Structures are given as C-alpha cells and as structure tokens.
Coordinates of C-alpha atoms and ligand atoms in Angstrom, one line a residue:
X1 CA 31.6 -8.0 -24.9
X2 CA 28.1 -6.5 -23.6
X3 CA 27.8 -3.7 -21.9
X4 CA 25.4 -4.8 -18.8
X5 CA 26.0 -1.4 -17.0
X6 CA 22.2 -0.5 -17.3
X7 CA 18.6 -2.5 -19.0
X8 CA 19.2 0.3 -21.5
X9 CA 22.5 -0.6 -22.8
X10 CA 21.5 -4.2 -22.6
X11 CA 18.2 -3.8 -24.8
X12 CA 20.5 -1.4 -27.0
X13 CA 23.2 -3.9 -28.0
X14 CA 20.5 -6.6 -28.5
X15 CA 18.3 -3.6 -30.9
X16 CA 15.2 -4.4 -28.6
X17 CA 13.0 -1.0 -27.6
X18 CA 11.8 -1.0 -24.2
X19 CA 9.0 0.0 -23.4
X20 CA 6.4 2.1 -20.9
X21 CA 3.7 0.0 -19.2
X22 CA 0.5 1.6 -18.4
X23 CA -1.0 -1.2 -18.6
X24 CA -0.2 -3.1 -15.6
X25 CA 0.7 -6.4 -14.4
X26 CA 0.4 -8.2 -18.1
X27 CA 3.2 -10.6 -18.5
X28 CA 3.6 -10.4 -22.0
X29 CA 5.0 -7.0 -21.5
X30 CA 6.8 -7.7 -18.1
X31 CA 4.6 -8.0 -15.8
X32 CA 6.1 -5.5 -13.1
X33 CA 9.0 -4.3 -11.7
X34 CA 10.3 -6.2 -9.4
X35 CA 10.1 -4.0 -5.4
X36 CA 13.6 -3.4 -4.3
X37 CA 12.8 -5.6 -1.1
X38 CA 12.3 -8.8 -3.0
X39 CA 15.5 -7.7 -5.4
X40 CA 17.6 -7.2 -2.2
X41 CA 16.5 -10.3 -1.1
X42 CA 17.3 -11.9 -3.7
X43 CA 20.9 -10.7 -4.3
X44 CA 21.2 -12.1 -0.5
X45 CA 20.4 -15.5 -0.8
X46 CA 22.9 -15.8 -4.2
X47 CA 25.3 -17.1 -1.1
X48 CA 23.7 -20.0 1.2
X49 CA 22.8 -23.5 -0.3
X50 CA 19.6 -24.9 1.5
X51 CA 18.0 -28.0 1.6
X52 CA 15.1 -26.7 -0.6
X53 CA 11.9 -28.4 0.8
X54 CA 13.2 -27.1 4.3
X55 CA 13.7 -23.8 2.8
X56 CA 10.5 -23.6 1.3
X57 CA 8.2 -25.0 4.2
X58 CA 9.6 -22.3 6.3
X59 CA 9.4 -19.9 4.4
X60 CA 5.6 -20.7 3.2
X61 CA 4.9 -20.7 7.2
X62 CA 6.3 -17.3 7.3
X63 CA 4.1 -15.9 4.3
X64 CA 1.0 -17.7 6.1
X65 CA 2.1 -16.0 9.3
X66 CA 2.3 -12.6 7.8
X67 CA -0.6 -12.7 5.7
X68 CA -2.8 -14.3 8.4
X69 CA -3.9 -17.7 6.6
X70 CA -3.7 -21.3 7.8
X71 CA -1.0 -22.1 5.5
X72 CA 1.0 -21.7 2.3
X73 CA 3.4 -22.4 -0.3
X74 CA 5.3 -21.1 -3.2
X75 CA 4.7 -21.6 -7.0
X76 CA 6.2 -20.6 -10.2
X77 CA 3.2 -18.2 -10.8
X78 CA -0.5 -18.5 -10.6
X79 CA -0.9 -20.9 -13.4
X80 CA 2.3 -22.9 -12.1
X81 CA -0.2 -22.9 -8.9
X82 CA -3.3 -24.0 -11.1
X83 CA -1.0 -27.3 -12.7
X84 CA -0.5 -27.6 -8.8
X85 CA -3.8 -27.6 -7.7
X86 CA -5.4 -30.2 -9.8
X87 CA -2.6 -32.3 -9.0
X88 CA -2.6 -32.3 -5.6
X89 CA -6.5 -32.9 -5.9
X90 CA -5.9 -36.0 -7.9
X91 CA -2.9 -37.5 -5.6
X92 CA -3.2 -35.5 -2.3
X93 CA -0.3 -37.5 -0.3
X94 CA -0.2 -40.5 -2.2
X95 CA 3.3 -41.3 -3.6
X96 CA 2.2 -43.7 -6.3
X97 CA -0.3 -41.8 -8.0
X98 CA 1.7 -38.4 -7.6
X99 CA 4.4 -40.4 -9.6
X100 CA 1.7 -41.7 -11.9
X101 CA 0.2 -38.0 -13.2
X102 CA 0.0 -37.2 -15.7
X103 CA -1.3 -40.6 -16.7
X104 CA -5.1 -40.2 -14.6
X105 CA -7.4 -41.6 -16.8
X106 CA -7.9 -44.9 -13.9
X107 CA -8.7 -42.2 -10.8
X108 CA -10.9 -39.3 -10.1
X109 CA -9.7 -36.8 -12.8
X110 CA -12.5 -34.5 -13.5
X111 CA -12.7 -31.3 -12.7
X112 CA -16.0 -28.7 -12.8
X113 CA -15.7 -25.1 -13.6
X114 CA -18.6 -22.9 -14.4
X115 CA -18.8 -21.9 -18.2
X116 CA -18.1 -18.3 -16.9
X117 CA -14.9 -19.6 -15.6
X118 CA -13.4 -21.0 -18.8
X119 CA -10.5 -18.5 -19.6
X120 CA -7.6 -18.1 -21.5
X121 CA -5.5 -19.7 -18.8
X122 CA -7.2 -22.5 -17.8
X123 CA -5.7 -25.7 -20.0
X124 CA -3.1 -25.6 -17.4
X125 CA -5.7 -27.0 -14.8
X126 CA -5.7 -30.1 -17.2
X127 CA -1.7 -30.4 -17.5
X128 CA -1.3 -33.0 -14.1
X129 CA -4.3 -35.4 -16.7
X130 CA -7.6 -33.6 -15.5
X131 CA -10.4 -32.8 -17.9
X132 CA -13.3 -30.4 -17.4
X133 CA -16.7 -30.8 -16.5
X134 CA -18.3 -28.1 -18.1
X135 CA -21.6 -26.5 -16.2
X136 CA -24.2 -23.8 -17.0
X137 CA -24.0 -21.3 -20.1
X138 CA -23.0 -17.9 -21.1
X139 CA -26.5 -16.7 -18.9
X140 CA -25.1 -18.2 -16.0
X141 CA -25.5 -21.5 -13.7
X142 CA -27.8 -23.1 -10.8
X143 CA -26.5 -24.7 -7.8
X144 CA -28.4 -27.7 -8.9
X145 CA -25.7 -27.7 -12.5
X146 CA -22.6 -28.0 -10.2
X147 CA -24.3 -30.6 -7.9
X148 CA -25.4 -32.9 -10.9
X149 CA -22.2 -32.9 -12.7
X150 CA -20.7 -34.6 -9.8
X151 CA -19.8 -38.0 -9.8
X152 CA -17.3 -40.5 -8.6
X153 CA -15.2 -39.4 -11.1
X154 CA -14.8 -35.9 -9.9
X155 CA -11.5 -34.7 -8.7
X156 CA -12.5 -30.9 -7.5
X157 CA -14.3 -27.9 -8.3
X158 CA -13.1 -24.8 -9.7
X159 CA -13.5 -21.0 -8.7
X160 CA -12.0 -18.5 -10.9
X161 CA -12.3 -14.9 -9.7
X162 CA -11.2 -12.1 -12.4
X163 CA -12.5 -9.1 -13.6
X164 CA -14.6 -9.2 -16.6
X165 CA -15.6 -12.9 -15.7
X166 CA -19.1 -11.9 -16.2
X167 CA -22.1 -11.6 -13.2
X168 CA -23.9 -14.6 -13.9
X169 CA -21.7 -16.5 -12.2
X170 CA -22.1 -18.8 -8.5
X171 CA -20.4 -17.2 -5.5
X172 CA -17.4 -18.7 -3.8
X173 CA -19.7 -19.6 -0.9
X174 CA -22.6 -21.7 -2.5
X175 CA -19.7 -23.6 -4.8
X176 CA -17.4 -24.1 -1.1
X177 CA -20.5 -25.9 0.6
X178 CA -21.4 -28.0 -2.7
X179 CA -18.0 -29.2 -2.5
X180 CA -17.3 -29.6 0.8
X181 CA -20.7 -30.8 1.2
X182 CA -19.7 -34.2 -1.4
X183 CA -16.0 -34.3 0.2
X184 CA -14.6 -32.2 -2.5
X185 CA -11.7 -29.6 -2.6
X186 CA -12.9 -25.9 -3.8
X187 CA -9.7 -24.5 -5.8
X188 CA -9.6 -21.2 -6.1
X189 CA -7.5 -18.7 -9.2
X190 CA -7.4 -14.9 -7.5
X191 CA -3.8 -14.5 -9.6
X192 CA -4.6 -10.9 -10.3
X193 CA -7.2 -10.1 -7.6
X194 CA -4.1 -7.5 -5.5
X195 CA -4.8 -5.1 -4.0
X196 CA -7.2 -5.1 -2.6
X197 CA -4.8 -6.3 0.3
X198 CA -7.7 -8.0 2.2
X199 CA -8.3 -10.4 -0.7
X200 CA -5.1 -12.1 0.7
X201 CA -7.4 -13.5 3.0
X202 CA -10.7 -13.0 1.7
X203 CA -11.1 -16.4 -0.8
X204 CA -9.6 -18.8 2.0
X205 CA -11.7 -17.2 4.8
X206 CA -14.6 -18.0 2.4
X207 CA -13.6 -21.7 2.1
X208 CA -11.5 -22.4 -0.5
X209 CA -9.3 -24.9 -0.1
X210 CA -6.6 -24.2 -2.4
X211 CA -6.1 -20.2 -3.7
X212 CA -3.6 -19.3 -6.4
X213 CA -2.2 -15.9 -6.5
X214 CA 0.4 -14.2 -9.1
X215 CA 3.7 -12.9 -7.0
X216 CA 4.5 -11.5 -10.0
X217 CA 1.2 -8.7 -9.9
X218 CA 0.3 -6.6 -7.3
X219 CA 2.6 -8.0 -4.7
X220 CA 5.4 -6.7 -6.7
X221 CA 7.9 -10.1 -6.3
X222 CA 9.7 -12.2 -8.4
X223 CA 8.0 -12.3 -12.0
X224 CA 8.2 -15.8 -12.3
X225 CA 6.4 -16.5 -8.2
X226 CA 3.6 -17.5 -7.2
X227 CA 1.5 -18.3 -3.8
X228 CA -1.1 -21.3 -2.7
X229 CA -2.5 -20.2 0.7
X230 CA -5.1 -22.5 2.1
X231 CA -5.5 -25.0 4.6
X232 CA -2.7 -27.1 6.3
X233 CA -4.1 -30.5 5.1
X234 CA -4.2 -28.8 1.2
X235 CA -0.8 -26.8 1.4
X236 CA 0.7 -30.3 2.6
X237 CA -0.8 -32.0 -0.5
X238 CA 0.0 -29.1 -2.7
X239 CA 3.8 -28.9 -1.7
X240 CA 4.0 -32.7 -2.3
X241 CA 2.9 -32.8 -5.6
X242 CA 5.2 -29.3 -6.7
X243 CA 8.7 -28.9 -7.4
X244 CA 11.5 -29.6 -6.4
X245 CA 10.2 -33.2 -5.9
X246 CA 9.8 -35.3 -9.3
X247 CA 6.3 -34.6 -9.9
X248 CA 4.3 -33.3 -12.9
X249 CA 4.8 -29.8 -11.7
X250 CA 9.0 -30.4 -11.4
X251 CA 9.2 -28.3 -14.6
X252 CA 8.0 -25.6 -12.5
X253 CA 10.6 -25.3 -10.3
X254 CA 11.8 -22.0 -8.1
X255 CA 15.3 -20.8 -6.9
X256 CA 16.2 -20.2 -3.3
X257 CA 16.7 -16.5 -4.4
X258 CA 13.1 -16.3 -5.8
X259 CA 11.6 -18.0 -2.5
X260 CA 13.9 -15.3 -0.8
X261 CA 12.3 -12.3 -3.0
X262 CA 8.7 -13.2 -3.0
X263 CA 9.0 -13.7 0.8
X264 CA 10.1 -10.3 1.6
X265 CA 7.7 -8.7 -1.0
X266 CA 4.7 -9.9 0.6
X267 CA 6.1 -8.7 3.9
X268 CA 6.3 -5.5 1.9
X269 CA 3.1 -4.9 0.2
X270 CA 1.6 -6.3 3.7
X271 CA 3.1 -3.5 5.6
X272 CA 2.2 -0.9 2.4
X273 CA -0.5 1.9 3.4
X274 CA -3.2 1.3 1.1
X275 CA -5.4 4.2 1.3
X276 CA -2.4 6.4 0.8
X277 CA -1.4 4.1 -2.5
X278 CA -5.0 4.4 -3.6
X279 CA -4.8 8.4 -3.0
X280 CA -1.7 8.8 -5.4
X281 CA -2.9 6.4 -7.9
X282 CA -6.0 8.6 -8.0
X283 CA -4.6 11.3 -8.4
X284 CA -1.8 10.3 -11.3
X285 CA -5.1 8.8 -12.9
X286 CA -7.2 12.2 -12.7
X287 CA -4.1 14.3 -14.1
X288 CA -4.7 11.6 -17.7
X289 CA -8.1 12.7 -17.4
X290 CA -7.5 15.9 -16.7
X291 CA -5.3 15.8 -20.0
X292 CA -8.0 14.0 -22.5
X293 CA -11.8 14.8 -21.4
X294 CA -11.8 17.7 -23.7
X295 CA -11.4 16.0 -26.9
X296 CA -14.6 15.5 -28.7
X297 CA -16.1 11.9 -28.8
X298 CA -13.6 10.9 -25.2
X299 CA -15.5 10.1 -22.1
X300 CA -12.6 9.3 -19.2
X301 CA -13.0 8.9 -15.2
X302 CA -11.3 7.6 -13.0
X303 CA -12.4 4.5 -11.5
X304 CA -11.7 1.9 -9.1
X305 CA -14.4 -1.1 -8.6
X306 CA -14.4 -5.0 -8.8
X307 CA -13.2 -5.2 -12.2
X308 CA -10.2 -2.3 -11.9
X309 CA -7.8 -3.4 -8.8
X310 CA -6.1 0.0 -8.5
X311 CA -7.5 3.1 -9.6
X312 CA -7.4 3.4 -13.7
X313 CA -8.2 6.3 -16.2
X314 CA -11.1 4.5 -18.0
X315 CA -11.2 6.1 -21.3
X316 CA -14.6 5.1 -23.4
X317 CA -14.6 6.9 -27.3
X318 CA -18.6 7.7 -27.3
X319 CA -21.1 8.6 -30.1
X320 CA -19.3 12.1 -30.7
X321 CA -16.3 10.2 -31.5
X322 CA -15.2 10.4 -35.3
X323 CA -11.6 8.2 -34.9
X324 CA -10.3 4.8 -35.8
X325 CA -11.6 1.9 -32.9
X326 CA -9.7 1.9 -29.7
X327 CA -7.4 -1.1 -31.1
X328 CA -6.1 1.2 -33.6
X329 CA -5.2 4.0 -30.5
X330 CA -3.6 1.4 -28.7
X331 CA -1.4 -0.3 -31.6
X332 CA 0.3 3.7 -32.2
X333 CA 0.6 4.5 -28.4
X334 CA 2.8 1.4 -28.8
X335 CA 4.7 2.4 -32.0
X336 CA 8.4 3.2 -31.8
X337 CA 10.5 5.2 -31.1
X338 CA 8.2 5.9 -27.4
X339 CA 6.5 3.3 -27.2
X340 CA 3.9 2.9 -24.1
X341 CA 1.3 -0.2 -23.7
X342 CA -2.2 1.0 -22.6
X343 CA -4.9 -2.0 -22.1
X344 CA -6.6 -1.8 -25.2
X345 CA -6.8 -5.4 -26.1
X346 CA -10.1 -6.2 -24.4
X347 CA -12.1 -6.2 -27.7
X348 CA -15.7 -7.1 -26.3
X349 CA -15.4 -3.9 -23.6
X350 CA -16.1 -0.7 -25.2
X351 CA -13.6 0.8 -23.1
X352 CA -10.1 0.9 -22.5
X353 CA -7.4 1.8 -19.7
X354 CA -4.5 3.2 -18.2
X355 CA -3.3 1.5 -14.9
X356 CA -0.3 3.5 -13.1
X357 CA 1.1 1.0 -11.3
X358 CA 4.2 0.2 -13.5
X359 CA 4.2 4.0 -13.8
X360 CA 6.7 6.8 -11.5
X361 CA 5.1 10.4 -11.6
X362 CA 7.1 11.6 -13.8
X363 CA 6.2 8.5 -16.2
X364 CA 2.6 9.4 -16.2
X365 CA 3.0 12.6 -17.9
X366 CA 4.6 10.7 -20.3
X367 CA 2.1 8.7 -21.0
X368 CA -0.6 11.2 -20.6
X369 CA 0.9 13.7 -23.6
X370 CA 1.3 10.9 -25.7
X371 CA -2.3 9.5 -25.2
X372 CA -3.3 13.7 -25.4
X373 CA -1.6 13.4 -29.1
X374 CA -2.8 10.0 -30.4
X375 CA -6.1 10.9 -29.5
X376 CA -6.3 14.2 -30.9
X377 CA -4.7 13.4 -33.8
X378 CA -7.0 10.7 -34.3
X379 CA -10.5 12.6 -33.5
X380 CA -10.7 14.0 -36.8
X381 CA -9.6 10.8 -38.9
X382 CA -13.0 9.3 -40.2
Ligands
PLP1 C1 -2.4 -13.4 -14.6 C2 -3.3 -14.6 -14.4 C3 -2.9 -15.9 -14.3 C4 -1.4 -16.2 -14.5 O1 -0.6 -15.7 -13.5 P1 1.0 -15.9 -13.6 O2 1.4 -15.5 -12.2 O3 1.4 -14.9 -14.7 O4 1.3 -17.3 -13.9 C5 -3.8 -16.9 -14.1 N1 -5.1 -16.6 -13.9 C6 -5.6 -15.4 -14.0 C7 -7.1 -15.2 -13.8 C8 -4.7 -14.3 -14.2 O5 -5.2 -13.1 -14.3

C-alpha cells in the first residue's frame, strides 16, 4: 500500500520531486496552493448531495453578493469560462442551438479579437464552433478595424487583458460601446489579472458583459475553478450553456466540493488586507534583491505595475553580464535535487522574475541562496 500520510511520502513512492514555486500561479507547475478556507470547505461539502444547478445559482449569487457585481457563475477555470463564453454568445437561452454547438457554421459564429489579443490560450474561444475575426497588426488597431469586421455573422467581441499583451491595444471602453453599440456581447479574459482586488469589479463596471477569472490564481481556490461575473441577462445565458447541463461545455464539469471551496476563497481573499499583503511581499522581494544586486552584470528591483500583479524581484542580466542567457539560469534553478521554478520562460522580455506568492518566509530564503549561487556561479562562465 501507499503511504498518503504527507505530499512528500506520496511524490516519494511515485519517485516524482517536488518542487519550490517562485514563479506563481503557472498551472503547469501547480498553480497554487489551495487557502485552507476553500480546503475546509471543501472537506465539508464531501457529505450533502445537492441538486447541482440549485447549488450553483446560489452559490454564484453569493460570490456576486460578496464581490459587488450584478451576477455570476462558476467555471472549471478561466479557459473552461472562455469555451463558456463563446457559447453562450452563440445560443444565449436557446435550447436548440445550445444542443446544436459545436456544429455553428448556420448561425452567427464569428468572433473579433484584436491581433494583440491572440494568445496561447485562445483556441478554446473556438471550442463551442466559433472562429476568429482577426483585426489590426502587431502596431496596434483603430476603432474603425473592429467596427468593419462586423457583420451579420458576428457572434461577440473579444477583450483579453494580460500582462505583456502589448500597448497598442483598444481599451475595454471604446471595444464595450462598439459592441454594445451593434447589439453585441463584450467578453472579457482577466484569468490572471488578481490582485489587484478591485479588478474583481473593475472589467464589469467598465462594460463587459461576460469576465472570466482563474480561481485557481490569485484568489487562492480550487485549482481546477473558475468565475464569470457579469450581467444577470449574460450569467443566465452563460450558466445555461455550462455544465452540469449536456452542453458543449459538459466536459467541464465542477464538484459540489469545488463550488464549496471557491466560494469560501473569494470570501477570503475579499476580506484579505491588501496593503498589508503588498508590504510583506515587498519586503520578501527586497531581501532577493538584497541577496543578488552585487553580482556583476545583475540589475534587480522590486517592482509592482500593470504587468507584475504582486510585487516581484525583477532580475534583468545587463551589459556587464558575462553568463549563459537567463533560460539557461532558470533551467539549473530547476535542476534536482532542490529544485525551484523562477519565471524565466518569457523569451522576448529581457528580464525575468521571482513572484512570492507560492512562497512562506522561510521559502524565500530558499529561493534567494539558491538564485545567489546559480547566478554567481554563472557570472564568470563566458
Ligand atoms: C491563466 C490564464 C488562463 C487560464 O486560466 P485557468 O484558470 O488556468 O484555466 C486564461 N487566460 C489567461 C490570460 C491566463 O493568464
């Protein structure tokens, strides 16, 4: 038998080595840990059976209630949330063509999304039968692009907001009264966009109909949760075109225990004092710094903008610097036998990060003697 006393006996017997994550919510290295509210929660609702459409509309009326937005619903992540978006824009309330997706080459299918807004993600917009539209360039896009790619074939339009997504890109605003000026839905992807906390509110204050968040990220929930907040009349549409009902999202379906845990980790993180989590985070971060700055060719600050949610230790190797590319630091902080993921992977950003909020205190000191070595060892290598 398996010992499942502890993670580490469990990844022992199997011969898989865990990991540290300073590199943040990335799912392919386990996105985050899971709060202790949403895991209590969970454990708790092991025991009642629900009806589960019941169960979910009160519990999206809850999240709404506590986050201060018209409405919402539950998804199996963000992208489960983007496959439920473009379906409920294509068959809103109507039974037959929500049994019809993904077959939706007879009805409005098409959807627009900026060329900025093309990302690694975003084939599961097409997954309920949609197809892009494709406006503007890699310099940007006009108003007048989005408006002229609409036709009777349009379904909705597409906002994506993520760091790195580039500048040239239309605000949320201007794209909210194209569509709603043509009687179209504005569907919005914020998955990673928490904290800041006000962003909860921010997208669908701004318009959006439909905005998909990651409960997995920020929020701390259940890995595999997600959240649509938005209007009533879009939440309605969403939730009839999602699981549990046989739609083309029913392969997304979510337990009664995960609708319990991301429930009471939004209530959580809602109730969290951000300014104090921003001070610690800064300060974790400036103690990396503190531990690398002095290493020739290493620039490192702390910083906290648009494009880095929480405060990171930005590390940028300069002119001075005389090493292997940061790909190369990255691939031996990860190297058995402690092995720690730092977000090196961006290859057309000069710089790379460490984000603490995987991380305890005592973790980061971890983290920050290793990076220390890896990087001294490597300043010399060329
Ligand atoms: C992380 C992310 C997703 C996917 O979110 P999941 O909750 O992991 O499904 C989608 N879009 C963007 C922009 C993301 O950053």
């Amino acid at each position: 038998m398996m010992d499942y006393s502890s993670g580490e006996k469990i990844l022992e017997s199997l011969g898989v080595t865990p990991i540290l994550n300073a590199g943040g919510p990335v799912t392919r290295f386990s996105g985050t840990r899971p709060r202790p509210e949403a895991m209590q929660a969970m454990m708790a609702m092991v025991d009642p059976f629900v009806e589960l459409p019941e169960f979910i509309d009160a519990a999206g009326k809850r999240i709404a209630e506590i986050i201060g937005v018209p409405a919402a619903t539950i998804t199996s992540g963000a992208s489960g949330g983007l496959t439920v978006q473009t379906a409920a824009a294509m068959a809103k309330d109507d039974p037959e063509l929500i049994f019809q997706l993904p077959i939706a080459d007879d009805i409005p299918n098409e959807l627009i999304i900026q060329r900025n807004h093309r990302f690694g993600y975003d084939h599961l917009y097409l997954t309920p039968g949609a197809r892009f539209v494709e406006v503007g360039n890699k310099d940007g896009c006009t108003p007048e692009e989005v408006e002229n790619a609409i036709s009777d074939k349009t379904a909705a339009i597409i906002h994506l907001e993520s760091p790195y997504s580039g500048d040239n890109v239309l605000p949320v605003e201007t794209l909210v009264e194209i569509a709603h000026r043509n009687g179209l839905p504005l569907m919005t992807d914020a998955a990673s966009r928490l904290p800041p906390r006000a962003n909860l509110t921010k997208f669908v204050d701004a318009g959006s109909d439909l905005v998909s968040f990651s409960g997995g990220k920020g929020i701390r929930g259940p890995q595999a949760t997600g959240l649509l907040l938005g209007n009533e009349e879009w939440i309605e549409y969403a939730k009839l075109n999602n699981a549990p009902h046989a739609t083309v999202a029913r392969a997304q379906k979510v337990s009664k225990e995960s609708i319990a845990g991301i429930l009471a980790a939004v209530e959580a993180f809602v109730n969290e004092d951000e300014e104090e989590e921003n001070r610690r985070y800064t300060r974790l971060m400036q103690s990396v710094v503190d531990q690398i700055i002095e290493i020739p060719g290493v620039d490192a600050e702390v910083v906290h903008d648009y494009n880095h949610y929480i405060p990171h230790a930005v590390i940028k190797l300069n002119d001075r610097w005389n090493g292997p590319p940061k790909r190369v630091i990255g691939e031996r902080m990860l190297e058995a036998p402690d092995r720690i993921m730092i977000l090196t992977f961006l290859e057309e950003l000069p710089e790379f990060w460490v984000d603490p909020l995987n991380l305890s205190d005592e973790e980061v000191q971890i983290v920050a003697d290793k990076l220390r070595r890896v990087l001294l060892d490597a300043s010399n290598e060329a």
